[in-house]
């Protein structure tokens, strides 16, 4: 089963402003479609799909090469493995998940800047899936009924695209371990 077959729309239970921190934008060397994105999350319980900036948003022109992935401490999900966003380097290939297919594209630049954040929490089968995302009109998620939705318009009760997983990673590889992550 591919990750795209394993995704689910999970109910948002809380959106909370948490202050400023360092966010990571990944700029690719090729054009991204509006439906292209990557899955990020605070824990191994699962990941939220964040879409490319290939759309006009309030105050921002399209950036058809960029995904604003959120806080640099998060996991980036890549074909069953994870890495931390702060570990992403220019020149490496990353998997981009489209609406129905995935593709590998080289990273051109990693841009890290201090920005305000919100924590988005969803209820999964095995626990809470959360992501720490920039509070910006240019950050979009996939919502079950609305399609693409800006993080600023996201509400509790909305259902966003996620991949559910289970905690227990060592250097990005899944291991059989008892682990508690919050």
Short mmCIF file of C-alpha atoms in Angstrom, two decimals:
data_model
loop_
_atom_site.label_atom_id
_atom_site.label_comp_id
_atom_site.label_asym_id
_atom_site.label_seq_id
_atom_site.Cartn_x
_atom_site.Cartn_y
_atom_site.Cartn_z
CA UNK A 1 0.00 0.00 0.00
CA UNK A 2 1.40 3.42 -0.92
CA UNK A 3 1.26 6.41 1.40
CA UNK A 4 -1.36 8.00 -0.87
CA UNK A 5 -3.62 4.97 -0.32
CA UNK A 6 -2.98 5.15 3.43
CA UNK A 7 -3.99 8.78 3.91
CA UNK A 8 -7.14 9.72 5.79
CA UNK A 9 -9.17 12.81 6.52
CA UNK A 10 -9.02 13.38 10.27
CA UNK A 11 -11.04 15.80 12.37
CA UNK A 12 -9.28 18.93 13.63
CA UNK A 13 -9.91 19.13 17.38
CA UNK A 14 -7.78 22.15 18.25
CA UNK A 15 -5.93 25.04 16.62
CA UNK A 16 -3.82 26.98 19.08
CA UNK A 17 -1.44 29.92 18.66
CA UNK A 18 1.84 29.00 20.34
CA UNK A 19 4.24 31.88 19.62
CA UNK A 20 7.25 32.39 17.38
CA UNK A 21 9.91 29.95 16.27
CA UNK A 22 12.00 28.89 13.32
CA UNK A 23 10.10 27.76 10.23
CA UNK A 24 11.39 25.90 7.21
CA UNK A 25 10.47 26.62 3.60
CA UNK A 26 11.72 24.05 1.12
CA UNK A 27 12.30 25.52 -2.35
CA UNK A 28 12.48 23.01 -5.20
CA UNK A 29 14.20 23.25 -8.59
CA UNK A 30 10.97 22.49 -10.48
CA UNK A 31 7.37 23.73 -10.60
CA UNK A 32 4.94 22.30 -8.08
CA UNK A 33 1.24 21.86 -8.76
CA UNK A 34 -1.38 23.28 -6.36
CA UNK A 35 -2.16 19.75 -5.14
CA UNK A 36 1.51 18.92 -4.47
CA UNK A 37 2.61 18.83 -0.87
CA UNK A 38 4.54 17.05 1.86
CA UNK A 39 3.48 15.40 5.10
CA UNK A 40 4.87 16.90 8.34
CA UNK A 41 4.13 16.30 11.99
CA UNK A 42 5.26 16.82 15.55
CA UNK A 43 5.31 13.11 16.42
CA UNK A 44 5.41 9.66 14.89
CA UNK A 45 1.65 9.31 15.40
CA UNK A 46 1.14 10.85 11.97
CA UNK A 47 1.57 13.73 9.60
CA UNK A 48 -0.48 16.51 8.00
CA UNK A 49 -0.27 17.31 4.28
CA UNK A 50 0.93 20.88 3.67
CA UNK A 51 0.41 22.13 0.11
CA UNK A 52 2.73 24.08 -2.16
CA UNK A 53 2.53 27.87 -2.28
CA UNK A 54 1.43 27.67 -5.94
CA UNK A 55 -1.58 29.98 -5.46
CA UNK A 56 -2.31 33.63 -4.73
CA UNK A 57 -2.97 34.32 -1.07
CA UNK A 58 -3.54 37.49 0.89
CA UNK A 59 -0.32 39.48 0.73
CA UNK A 60 1.66 36.78 -1.11
CA UNK A 61 2.21 36.12 -4.81
CA UNK A 62 2.43 32.45 -5.89
CA UNK A 63 5.67 30.66 -5.15
CA UNK A 64 5.29 27.65 -7.48
CA UNK A 65 8.55 26.12 -6.21
CA UNK A 66 7.93 26.28 -2.42
CA UNK A 67 6.38 24.33 0.42
CA UNK A 68 6.24 26.11 3.79
CA UNK A 69 6.63 23.07 6.02
CA UNK A 70 6.36 24.70 9.44
CA UNK A 71 8.57 24.39 12.48
CA UNK A 72 12.06 22.99 11.99
CA UNK A 73 11.71 20.37 14.78
CA UNK A 74 9.03 18.42 12.89
CA UNK A 75 9.26 15.11 11.12
CA UNK A 76 9.10 15.11 7.33
CA UNK A 77 7.56 11.86 6.09
CA UNK A 78 9.32 10.28 3.09
CA UNK A 79 8.26 6.80 1.91
CA UNK A 80 7.87 5.25 5.35
CA UNK A 81 10.94 7.02 6.75
CA UNK A 82 11.18 10.34 8.52
CA UNK A 83 13.77 13.04 8.84
CA UNK A 84 13.71 16.27 10.76
CA UNK A 85 12.99 19.39 8.72
CA UNK A 86 16.21 20.98 9.98
CA UNK A 87 18.13 18.09 8.33
CA UNK A 88 16.91 18.86 4.79
CA UNK A 89 19.76 20.05 2.52
CA UNK A 90 19.96 21.60 -0.95
CA UNK A 91 20.61 19.05 -3.69
CA UNK A 92 18.84 16.11 -2.04
CA UNK A 93 15.77 14.54 -3.58
CA UNK A 94 12.48 14.70 -1.67
CA UNK A 95 9.18 12.97 -2.37
CA UNK A 96 6.32 15.32 -3.24
CA UNK A 97 2.83 13.88 -2.86
CA UNK A 98 0.36 15.05 -5.49
CA UNK A 99 -3.37 14.43 -5.71
CA UNK A 100 -2.97 10.94 -7.22
CA UNK A 101 0.75 10.39 -7.68
CA UNK A 102 4.08 11.16 -6.13
CA UNK A 103 7.32 12.41 -7.61
CA UNK A 104 10.88 13.05 -6.53
CA UNK A 105 12.29 16.57 -6.96
CA UNK A 106 15.67 18.00 -5.91
CA UNK A 107 15.79 20.72 -3.26
CA UNK A 108 17.22 24.00 -4.48
CA UNK A 109 17.23 25.91 -1.21
CA UNK A 110 16.15 25.59 2.40
CA UNK A 111 14.97 28.87 3.93
CA UNK A 112 14.69 29.11 7.73
CA UNK A 113 13.21 32.24 9.37
CA UNK A 114 11.53 33.21 12.64
CA UNK A 115 7.74 33.29 12.25
CA UNK A 116 4.53 32.94 14.36
CA UNK A 117 3.08 29.43 14.71
CA UNK A 118 -0.15 27.58 15.34
CA UNK A 119 -0.39 23.99 16.56
CA UNK A 120 -3.03 21.96 14.72
CA UNK A 121 -4.27 18.80 16.43
CA UNK A 122 -6.34 16.02 14.83
CA UNK A 123 -7.82 12.90 16.35
CA UNK A 124 -6.37 9.69 14.87
CA UNK A 125 -7.18 6.06 15.59
CA UNK A 126 -4.10 5.63 17.78
CA UNK A 127 -3.87 9.13 19.28
CA UNK A 128 -3.39 12.78 18.45
CA UNK A 129 -1.73 13.81 15.20
CA UNK A 130 -0.34 17.33 15.33
CA UNK A 131 1.67 19.77 13.27
CA UNK A 132 3.25 23.14 14.08
CA UNK A 133 2.63 25.41 11.09
CA UNK A 134 3.31 29.04 10.30
CA UNK A 135 0.34 31.31 10.96
CA UNK A 136 0.19 32.70 7.42
CA UNK A 137 -2.32 33.07 4.61
CA UNK A 138 0.16 31.28 2.32
CA UNK A 139 0.00 27.97 4.26
CA UNK A 140 -2.65 25.64 2.81
CA UNK A 141 -3.92 22.20 3.83
CA UNK A 142 -6.29 19.74 2.15
CA UNK A 143 -9.79 19.73 3.72
CA UNK A 144 -12.29 16.98 2.89
CA UNK A 145 -15.24 19.20 1.86
CA UNK A 146 -13.61 22.55 1.08
CA UNK A 147 -10.60 21.26 -0.86
CA UNK A 148 -7.63 23.51 -0.19
CA UNK A 149 -7.95 25.70 2.90
CA UNK A 150 -5.64 28.33 4.37
CA UNK A 151 -4.42 27.67 7.89
CA UNK A 152 -6.03 31.03 8.80
CA UNK A 153 -9.47 29.70 7.73
CA UNK A 154 -9.11 26.25 9.31
CA UNK A 155 -11.65 25.50 12.06
CA UNK A 156 -12.14 22.81 14.69
CA UNK A 157 -14.41 20.19 13.13
CA UNK A 158 -12.79 20.49 9.68
CA UNK A 159 -11.31 17.25 8.37
CA UNK A 160 -7.80 17.50 6.91
CA UNK A 161 -5.62 15.05 4.99
CA UNK A 162 -3.18 13.13 7.17
CA UNK A 163 -1.15 9.95 7.16
CA UNK A 164 -1.48 7.95 10.36
CA UNK A 165 1.64 6.23 11.67
CA UNK A 166 2.95 4.82 14.92
CA UNK A 167 5.69 6.26 17.10
CA UNK A 168 9.03 4.50 17.30
CA UNK A 169 11.81 5.81 15.07
CA UNK A 170 15.57 5.71 15.23
CA UNK A 171 17.40 7.86 12.69
CA UNK A 172 14.17 7.97 10.65
CA UNK A 173 13.69 4.20 10.46
CA UNK A 174 10.71 2.55 12.12
CA UNK A 175 11.69 0.38 15.08
CA UNK A 176 9.71 -1.81 17.45
CA UNK A 177 9.90 0.21 20.64
CA UNK A 178 7.68 1.53 23.39
CA UNK A 179 7.70 5.30 23.03
CA UNK A 180 5.50 8.13 24.30
CA UNK A 181 5.32 11.30 22.21
CA UNK A 182 3.09 14.32 22.83
#
